[in-house]
Short mmCIF file of C-alpha atoms and ligand atoms in Angstrom, two decimals:
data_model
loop_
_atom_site.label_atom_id
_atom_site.label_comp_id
_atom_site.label_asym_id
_atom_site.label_seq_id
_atom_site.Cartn_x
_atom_site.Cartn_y
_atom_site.Cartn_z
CA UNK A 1 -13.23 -1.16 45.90
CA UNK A 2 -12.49 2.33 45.50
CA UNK A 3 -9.01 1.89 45.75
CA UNK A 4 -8.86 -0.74 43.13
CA UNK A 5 -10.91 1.06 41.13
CA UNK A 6 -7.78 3.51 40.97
CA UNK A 7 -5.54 0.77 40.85
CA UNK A 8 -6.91 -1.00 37.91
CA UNK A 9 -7.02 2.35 35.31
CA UNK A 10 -10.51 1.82 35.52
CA UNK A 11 -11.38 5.79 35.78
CA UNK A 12 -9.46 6.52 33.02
CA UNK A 13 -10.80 3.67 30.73
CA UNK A 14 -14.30 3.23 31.97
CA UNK A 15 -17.13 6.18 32.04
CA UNK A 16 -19.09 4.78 34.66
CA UNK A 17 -20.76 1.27 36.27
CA UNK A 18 -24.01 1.76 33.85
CA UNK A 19 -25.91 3.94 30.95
CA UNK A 20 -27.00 6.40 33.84
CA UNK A 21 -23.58 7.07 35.61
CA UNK A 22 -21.57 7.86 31.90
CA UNK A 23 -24.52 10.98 30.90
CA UNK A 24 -22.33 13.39 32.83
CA UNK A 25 -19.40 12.89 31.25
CA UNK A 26 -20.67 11.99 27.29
CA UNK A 27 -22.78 15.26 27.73
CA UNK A 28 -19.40 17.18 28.61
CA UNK A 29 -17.50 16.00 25.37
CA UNK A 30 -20.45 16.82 23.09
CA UNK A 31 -20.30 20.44 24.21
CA UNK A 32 -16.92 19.89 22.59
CA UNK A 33 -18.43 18.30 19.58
CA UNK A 34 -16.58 14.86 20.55
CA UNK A 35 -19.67 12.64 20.34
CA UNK A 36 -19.93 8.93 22.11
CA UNK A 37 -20.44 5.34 21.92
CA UNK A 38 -21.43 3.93 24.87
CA UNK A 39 -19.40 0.10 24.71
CA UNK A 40 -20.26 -2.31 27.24
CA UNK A 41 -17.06 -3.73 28.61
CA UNK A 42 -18.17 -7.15 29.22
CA UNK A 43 -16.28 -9.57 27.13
CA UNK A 44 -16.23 -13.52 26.89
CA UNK A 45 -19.23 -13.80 28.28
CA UNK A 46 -20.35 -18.15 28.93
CA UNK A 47 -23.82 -18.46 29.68
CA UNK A 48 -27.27 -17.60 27.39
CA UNK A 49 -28.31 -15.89 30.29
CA UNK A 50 -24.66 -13.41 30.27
CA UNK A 51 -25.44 -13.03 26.86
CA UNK A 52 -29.20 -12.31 26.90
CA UNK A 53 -28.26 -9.94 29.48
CA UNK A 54 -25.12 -8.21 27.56
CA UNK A 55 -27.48 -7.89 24.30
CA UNK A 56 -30.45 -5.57 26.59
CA UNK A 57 -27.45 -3.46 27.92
CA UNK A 58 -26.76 -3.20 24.33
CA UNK A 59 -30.54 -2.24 23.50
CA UNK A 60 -30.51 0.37 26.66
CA UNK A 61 -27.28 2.20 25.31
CA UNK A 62 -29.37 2.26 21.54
CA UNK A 63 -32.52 3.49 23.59
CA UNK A 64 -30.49 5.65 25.31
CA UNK A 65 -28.91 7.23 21.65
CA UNK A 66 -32.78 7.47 20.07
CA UNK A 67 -33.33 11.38 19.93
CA UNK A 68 -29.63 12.08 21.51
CA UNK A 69 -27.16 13.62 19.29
CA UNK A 70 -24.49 13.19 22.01
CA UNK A 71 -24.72 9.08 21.04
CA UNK A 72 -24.55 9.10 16.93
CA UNK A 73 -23.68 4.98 17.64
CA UNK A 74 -24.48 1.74 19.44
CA UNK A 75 -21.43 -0.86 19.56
CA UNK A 76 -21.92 -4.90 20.41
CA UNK A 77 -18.88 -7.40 20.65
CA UNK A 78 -20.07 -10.89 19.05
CA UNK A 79 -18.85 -13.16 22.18
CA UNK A 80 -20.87 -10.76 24.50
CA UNK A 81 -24.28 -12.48 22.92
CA UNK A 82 -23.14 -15.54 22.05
CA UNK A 83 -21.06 -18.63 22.37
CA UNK A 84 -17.16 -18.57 20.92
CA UNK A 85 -17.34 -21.99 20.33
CA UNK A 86 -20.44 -21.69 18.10
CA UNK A 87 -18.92 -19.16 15.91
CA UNK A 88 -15.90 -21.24 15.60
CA UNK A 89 -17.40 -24.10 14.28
CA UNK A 90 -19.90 -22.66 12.14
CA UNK A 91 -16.83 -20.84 10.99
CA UNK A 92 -15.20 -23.88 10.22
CA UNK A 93 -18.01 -24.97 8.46
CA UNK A 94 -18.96 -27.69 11.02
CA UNK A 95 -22.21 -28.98 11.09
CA UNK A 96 -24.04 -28.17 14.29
CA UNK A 97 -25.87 -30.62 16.38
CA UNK A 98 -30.05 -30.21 17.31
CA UNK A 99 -29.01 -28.57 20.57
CA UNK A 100 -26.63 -26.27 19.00
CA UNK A 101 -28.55 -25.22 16.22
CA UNK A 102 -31.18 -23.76 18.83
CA UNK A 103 -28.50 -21.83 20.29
CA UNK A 104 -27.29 -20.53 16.97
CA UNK A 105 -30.87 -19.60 16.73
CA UNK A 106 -31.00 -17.61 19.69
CA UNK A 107 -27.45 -15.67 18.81
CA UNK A 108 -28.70 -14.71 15.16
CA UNK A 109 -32.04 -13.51 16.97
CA UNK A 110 -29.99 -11.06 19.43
CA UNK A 111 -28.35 -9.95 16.18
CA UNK A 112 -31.53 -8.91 14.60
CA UNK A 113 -33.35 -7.79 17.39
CA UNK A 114 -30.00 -5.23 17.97
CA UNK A 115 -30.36 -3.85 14.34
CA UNK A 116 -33.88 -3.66 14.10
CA UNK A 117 -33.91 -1.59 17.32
CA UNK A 118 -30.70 0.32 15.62
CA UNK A 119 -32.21 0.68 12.62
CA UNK A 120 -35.76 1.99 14.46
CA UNK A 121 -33.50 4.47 16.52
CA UNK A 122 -32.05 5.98 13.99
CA UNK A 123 -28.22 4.83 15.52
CA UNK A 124 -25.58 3.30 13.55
CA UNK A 125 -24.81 -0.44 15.25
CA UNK A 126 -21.01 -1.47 14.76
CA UNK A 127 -20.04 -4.80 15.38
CA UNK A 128 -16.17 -4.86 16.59
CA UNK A 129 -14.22 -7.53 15.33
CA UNK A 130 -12.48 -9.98 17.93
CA UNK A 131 -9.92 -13.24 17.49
CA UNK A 132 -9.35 -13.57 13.37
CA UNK A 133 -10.92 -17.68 14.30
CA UNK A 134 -14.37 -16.60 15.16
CA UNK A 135 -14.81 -14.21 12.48
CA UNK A 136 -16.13 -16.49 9.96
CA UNK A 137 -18.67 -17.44 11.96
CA UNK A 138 -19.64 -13.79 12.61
CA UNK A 139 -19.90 -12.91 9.27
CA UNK A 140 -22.41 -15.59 8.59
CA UNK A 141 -24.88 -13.50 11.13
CA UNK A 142 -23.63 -10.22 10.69
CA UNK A 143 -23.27 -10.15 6.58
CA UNK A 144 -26.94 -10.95 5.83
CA UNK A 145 -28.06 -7.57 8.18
CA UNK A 146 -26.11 -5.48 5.89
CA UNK A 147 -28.25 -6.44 2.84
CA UNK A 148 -31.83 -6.12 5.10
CA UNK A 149 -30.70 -3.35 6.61
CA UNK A 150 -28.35 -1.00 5.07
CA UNK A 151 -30.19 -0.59 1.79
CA UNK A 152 -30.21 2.86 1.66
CA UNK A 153 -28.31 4.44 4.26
CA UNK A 154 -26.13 2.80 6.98
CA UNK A 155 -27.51 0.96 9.92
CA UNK A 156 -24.94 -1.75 10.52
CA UNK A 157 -21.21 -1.14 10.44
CA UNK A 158 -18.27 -4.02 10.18
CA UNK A 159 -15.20 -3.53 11.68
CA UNK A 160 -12.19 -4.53 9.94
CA UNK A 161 -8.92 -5.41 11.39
CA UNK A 162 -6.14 -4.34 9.32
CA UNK A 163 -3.56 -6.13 10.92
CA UNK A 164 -4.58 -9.89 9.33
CA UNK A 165 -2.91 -10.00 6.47
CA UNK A 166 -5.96 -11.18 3.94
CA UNK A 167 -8.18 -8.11 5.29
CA UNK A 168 -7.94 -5.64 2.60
CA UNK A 169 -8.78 -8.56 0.48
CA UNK A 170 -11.85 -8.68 2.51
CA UNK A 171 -12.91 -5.26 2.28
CA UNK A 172 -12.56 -5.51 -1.35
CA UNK A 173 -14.75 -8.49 -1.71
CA UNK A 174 -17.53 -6.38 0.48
CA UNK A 175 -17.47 -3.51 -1.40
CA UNK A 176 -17.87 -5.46 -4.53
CA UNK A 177 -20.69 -7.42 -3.17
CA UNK A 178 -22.27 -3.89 -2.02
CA UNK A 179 -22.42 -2.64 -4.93
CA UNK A 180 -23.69 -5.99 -6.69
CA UNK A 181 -26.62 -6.49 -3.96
CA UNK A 182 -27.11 -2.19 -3.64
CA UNK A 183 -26.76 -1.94 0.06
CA UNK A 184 -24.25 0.86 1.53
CA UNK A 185 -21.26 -0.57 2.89
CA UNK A 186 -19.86 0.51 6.58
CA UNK A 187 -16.53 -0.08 8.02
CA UNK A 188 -14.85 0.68 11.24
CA UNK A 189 -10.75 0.75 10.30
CA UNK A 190 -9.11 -0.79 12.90
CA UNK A 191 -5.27 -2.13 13.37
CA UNK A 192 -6.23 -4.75 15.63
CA UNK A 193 -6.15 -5.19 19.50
CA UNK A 194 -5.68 -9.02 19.39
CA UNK A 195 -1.81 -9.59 18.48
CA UNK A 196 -0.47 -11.53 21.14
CA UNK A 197 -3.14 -14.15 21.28
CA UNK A 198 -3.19 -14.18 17.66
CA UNK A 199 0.37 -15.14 17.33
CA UNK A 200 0.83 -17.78 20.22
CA UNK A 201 -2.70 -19.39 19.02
CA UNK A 202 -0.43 -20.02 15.73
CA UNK A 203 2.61 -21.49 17.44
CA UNK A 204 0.91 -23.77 19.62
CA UNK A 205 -0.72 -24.86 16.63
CA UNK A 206 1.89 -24.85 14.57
CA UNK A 207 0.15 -22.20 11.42
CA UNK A 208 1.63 -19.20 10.37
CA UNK A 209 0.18 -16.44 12.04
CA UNK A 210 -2.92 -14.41 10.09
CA UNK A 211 -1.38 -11.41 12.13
CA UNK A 212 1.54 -9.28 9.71
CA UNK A 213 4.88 -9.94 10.44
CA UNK A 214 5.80 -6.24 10.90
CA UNK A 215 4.31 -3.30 12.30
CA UNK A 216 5.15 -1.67 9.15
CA UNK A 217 3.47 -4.52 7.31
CA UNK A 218 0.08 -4.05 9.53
CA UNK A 219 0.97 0.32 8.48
CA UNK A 220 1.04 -0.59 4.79
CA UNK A 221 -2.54 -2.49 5.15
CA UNK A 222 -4.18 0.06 7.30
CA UNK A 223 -3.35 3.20 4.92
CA UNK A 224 -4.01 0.75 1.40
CA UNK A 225 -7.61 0.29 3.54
CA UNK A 226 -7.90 4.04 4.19
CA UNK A 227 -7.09 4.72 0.23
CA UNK A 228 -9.41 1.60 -0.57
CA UNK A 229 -12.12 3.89 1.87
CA UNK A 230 -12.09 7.28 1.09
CA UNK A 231 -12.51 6.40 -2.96
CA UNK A 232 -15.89 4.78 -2.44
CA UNK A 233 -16.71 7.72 -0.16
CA UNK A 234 -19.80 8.97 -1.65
CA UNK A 235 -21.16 5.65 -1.44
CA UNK A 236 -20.24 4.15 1.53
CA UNK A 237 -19.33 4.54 5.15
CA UNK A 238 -15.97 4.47 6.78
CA UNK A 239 -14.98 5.29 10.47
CA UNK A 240 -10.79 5.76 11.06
CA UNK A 241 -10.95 4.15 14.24
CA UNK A 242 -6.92 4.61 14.87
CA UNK A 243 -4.74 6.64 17.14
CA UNK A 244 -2.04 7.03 14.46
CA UNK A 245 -1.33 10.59 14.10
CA UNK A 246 0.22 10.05 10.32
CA UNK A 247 -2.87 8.29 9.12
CA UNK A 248 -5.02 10.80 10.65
CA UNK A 249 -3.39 13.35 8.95
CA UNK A 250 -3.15 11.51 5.82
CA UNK A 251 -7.00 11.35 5.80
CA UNK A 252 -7.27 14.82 6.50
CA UNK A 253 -4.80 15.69 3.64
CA UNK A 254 -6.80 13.29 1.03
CA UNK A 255 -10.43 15.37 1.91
CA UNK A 256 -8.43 18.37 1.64
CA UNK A 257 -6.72 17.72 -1.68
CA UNK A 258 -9.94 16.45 -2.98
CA UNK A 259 -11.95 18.58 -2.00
CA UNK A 260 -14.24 16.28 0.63
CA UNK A 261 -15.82 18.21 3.19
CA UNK A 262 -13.64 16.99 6.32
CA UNK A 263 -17.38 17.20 8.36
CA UNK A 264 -18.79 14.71 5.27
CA UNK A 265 -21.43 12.71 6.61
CA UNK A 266 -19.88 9.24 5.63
CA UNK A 267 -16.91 10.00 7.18
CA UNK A 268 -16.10 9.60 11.06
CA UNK A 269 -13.10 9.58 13.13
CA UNK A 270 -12.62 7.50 16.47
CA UNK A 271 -10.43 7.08 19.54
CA UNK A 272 -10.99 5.14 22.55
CA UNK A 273 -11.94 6.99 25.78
CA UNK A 274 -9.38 8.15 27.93
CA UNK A 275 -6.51 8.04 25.24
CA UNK A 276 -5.18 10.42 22.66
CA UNK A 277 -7.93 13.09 23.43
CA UNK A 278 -5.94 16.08 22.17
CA UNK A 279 -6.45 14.04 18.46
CA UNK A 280 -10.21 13.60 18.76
CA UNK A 281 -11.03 17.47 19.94
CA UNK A 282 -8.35 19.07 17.49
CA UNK A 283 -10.08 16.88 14.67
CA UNK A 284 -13.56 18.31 16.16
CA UNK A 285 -12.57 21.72 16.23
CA UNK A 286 -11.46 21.52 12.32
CA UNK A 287 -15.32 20.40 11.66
CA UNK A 288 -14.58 16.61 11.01
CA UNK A 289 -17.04 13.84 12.81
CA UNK A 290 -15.38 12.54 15.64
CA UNK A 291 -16.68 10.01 18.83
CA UNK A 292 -15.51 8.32 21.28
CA UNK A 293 -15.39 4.48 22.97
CA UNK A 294 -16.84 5.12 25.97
CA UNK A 295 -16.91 1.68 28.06
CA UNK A 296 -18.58 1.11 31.13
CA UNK A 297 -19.68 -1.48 33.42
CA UNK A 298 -19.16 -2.85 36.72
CA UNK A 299 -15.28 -3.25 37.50
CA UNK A 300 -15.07 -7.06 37.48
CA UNK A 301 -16.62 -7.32 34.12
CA UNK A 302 -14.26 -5.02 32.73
CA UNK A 303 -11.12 -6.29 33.90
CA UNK A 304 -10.18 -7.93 30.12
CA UNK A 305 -10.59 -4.58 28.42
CA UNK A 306 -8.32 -2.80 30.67
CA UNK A 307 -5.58 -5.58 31.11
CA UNK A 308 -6.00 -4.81 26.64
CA UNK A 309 -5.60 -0.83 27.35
CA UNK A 310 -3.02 -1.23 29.60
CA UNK A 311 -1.14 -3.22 27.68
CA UNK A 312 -1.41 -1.21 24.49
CA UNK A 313 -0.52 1.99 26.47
CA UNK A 314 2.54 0.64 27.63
CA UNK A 315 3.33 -0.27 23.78
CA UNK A 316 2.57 3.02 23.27
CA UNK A 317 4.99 4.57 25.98
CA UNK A 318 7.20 6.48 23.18
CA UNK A 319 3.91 8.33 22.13
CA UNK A 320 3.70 9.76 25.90
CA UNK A 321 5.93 12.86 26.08
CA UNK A 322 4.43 13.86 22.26
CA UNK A 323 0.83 13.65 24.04
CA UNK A 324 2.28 15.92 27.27
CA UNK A 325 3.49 18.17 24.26
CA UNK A 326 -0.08 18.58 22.61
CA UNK A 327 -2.12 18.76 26.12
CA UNK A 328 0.30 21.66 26.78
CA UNK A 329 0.10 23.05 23.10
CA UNK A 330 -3.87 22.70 23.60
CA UNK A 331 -4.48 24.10 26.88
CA UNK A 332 -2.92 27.22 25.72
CA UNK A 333 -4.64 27.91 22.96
CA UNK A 334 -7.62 26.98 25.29
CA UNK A 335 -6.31 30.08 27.18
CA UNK A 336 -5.55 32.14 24.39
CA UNK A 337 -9.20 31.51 23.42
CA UNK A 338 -10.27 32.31 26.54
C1 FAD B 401 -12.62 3.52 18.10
C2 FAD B 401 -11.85 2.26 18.14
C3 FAD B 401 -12.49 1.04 17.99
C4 FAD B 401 -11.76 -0.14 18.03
N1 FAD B 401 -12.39 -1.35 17.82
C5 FAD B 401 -11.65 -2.47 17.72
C6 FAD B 401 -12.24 -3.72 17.36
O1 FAD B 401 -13.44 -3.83 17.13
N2 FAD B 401 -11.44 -4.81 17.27
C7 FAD B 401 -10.08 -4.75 17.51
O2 FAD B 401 -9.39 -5.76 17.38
N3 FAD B 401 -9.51 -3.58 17.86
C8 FAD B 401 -10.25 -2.46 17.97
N4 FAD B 401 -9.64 -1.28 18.31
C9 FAD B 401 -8.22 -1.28 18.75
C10 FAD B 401 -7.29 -1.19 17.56
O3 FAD B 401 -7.36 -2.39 16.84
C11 FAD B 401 -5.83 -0.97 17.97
O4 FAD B 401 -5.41 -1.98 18.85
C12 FAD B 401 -5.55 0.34 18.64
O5 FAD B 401 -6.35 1.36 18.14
C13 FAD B 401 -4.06 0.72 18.43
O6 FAD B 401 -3.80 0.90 17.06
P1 FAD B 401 -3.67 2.37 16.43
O7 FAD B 401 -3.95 2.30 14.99
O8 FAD B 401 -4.52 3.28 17.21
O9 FAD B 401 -2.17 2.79 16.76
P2 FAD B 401 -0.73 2.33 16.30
O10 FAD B 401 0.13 2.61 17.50
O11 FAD B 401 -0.32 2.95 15.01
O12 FAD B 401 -0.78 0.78 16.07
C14 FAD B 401 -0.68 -0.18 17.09
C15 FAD B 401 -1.23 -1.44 16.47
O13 FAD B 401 -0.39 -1.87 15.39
C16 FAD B 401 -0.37 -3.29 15.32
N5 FAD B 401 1.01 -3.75 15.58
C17 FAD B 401 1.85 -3.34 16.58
N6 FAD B 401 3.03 -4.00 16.53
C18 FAD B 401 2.94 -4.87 15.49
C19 FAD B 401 3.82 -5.84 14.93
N7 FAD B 401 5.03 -6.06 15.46
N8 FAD B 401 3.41 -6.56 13.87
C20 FAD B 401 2.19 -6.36 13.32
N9 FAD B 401 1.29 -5.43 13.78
C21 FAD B 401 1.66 -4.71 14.86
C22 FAD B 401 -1.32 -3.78 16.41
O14 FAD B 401 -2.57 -3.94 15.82
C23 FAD B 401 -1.32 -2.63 17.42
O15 FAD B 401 -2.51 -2.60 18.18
C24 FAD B 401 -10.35 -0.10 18.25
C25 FAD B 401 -9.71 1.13 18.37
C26 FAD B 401 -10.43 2.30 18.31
C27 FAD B 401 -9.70 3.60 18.41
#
């Protein structure tokens, strides 16, 4: 096991097997100011039983954040607590049969029970956004906790994927409707992990693909999003969940020429665990709000999110010899700084 354990990336993607096993680690990056989210990597879950299960690791890691500075967030993926299919159809606007309706039941009651517990804890809950074909079934659990919850500060956060091509769109339409119903709006800014599947979904049945064309396309979205963000800062709540150098420095630019503190309190920066670390301590070090995706959980249940990390490191491949460069630059001014 220990050898596939090596094998699979799974120490450089994963904190540890449970809440426990990741303290070590999540209390060495807040020394650092790098603060955590503990993310459960256990995706595509099929039973109620998975899924009652997945939702009280997800209350442990918001138990685990009450009175801990070091965990600022809780994270939940929807198909970790309930069924894809259900969130399809309702999506779809199907009409659900007795059976299913109880089980819709029981998924919009892990919902609320995970933001009332957020919500008592103090911790911000963000709901990551999956395949572009469930989310309208999400949306019809997730949407109505931002109005109970976030009325006057932020308790549930959305995550947006920028590289659908109706999303900014979206984000429009949810500001608006924040500021109609008087709740604070949060966002997680994300490209989108979900490409491939996206696009052969659409040829085998023969749509166009929500996904942009281009990767310039998807670059145009994600920095119109970031604009669309930092404008409605003093209302609501973004987090620049991206490991794109130019829009981080973009952001950092905008506070500077407008005078935002970069440290402002509605404002957060994010990386995943294990990559582009240089970018989340540098942005630390200048004051901003920075934390990290720290997955765990047992090696077979995390499988899916490392075949993802993989894959998007390899994409990333070009990027590698620029990271050597900044670990270098870094651990000499580590030096100089004794
Ligand atoms: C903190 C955090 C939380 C995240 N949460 C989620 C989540 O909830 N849901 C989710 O889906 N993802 C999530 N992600 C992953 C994210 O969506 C991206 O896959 C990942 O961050 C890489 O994008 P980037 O902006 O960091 O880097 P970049 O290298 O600038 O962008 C890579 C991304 O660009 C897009 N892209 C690449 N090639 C093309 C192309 N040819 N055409 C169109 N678009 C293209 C893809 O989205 C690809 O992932 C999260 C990432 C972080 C850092």
């Amino acid at each position: 096991m220990k050898h596939l354990i090596g094998f699979t990336g799974y120490e450089q993607f994963c904190a540890g097997q449970d809440v426990t096993s990741c303290a070590s680690m999540t209390e060495k990056l807040a020394q650092y100011k790098v603060y955590s989210v503990l993310d459960y990597a256990n995706e595509h879950a099929t039973s109620a039983i998975d899924y009652d299960h997945n939702a009280a690791v997800v209350l442990e890691t918001i138990e685990a954040a009450k009175n801990n500075s070091a965990y600022p967030f809780a994270v939940v993926k929807p198909s970790a607590i309930g069924f894809f299919k259900l969130y399809q159809k309702m999506g779809a606007g199907h009409k659900l049969t007795t059976s299913e309706q109880l089980i819709w039941t029981a998924m919009q009651q892990r919902f609320e029970q995970l933001a009332a517990a957020a919500a008592q804890a103090a911790v911000v809950l963000m709901i990551d956004a999956e395949e572009s074909w469930i989310q309208d079934g999400v949306d019809l659990l997730v949407l109505p906790l931002l109005v109970k919850y976030n009325c006057d500060k932020i308790v549930v956060a959305l995550t947006i994927q920028l590289y659908l091509k109706d999303r900014n769109l979206v984000f429009k339409r949810l500001l608006k409707d924040a500021d109609e119903k008087g709740y604070v709006l949060g966002v997680k800014l994300v490209r989108g992990a979900y490409m491939e599947k996206e696009r052969s979904r659409a040829a085998a049945l023969k749509i166009s693909a929500p996904v942009c064309e281009t990767k310039d396309a998807t670059d145009v979205q994600y920095r119109d999003a970031l604009q669309n963000a930092m404008q409605v800062l003093n209302r609501h709540f973004c987090i620049v969940a991206t490991h794109n150098q130019s829009d981080i420095n973009w952001v950092v630019d905008y506070c500077f020429k407008n005078n935002i503190p970069l440290g402002n309190a509605n404002l957060w920066f994010s990386q995943l665990y294990g990559m582009r670390d240089y970018i989340s301590f540098s942005l630390a070090e200048q004051g901003a709000n920075v934390f990290k995706y720290v997955p765990f959980g047992p090696l077979e249940q995390a499988v899916p999110y490392l075949i993802r990390r993989a894959l998007e490191n390899s994409a990333m491949k070009s990027q590698t010899l620029q990271e050597c460069m900044m670990l270098k630059k870094e651990l000499q001014r580590r030096k100089i700084n004794g």
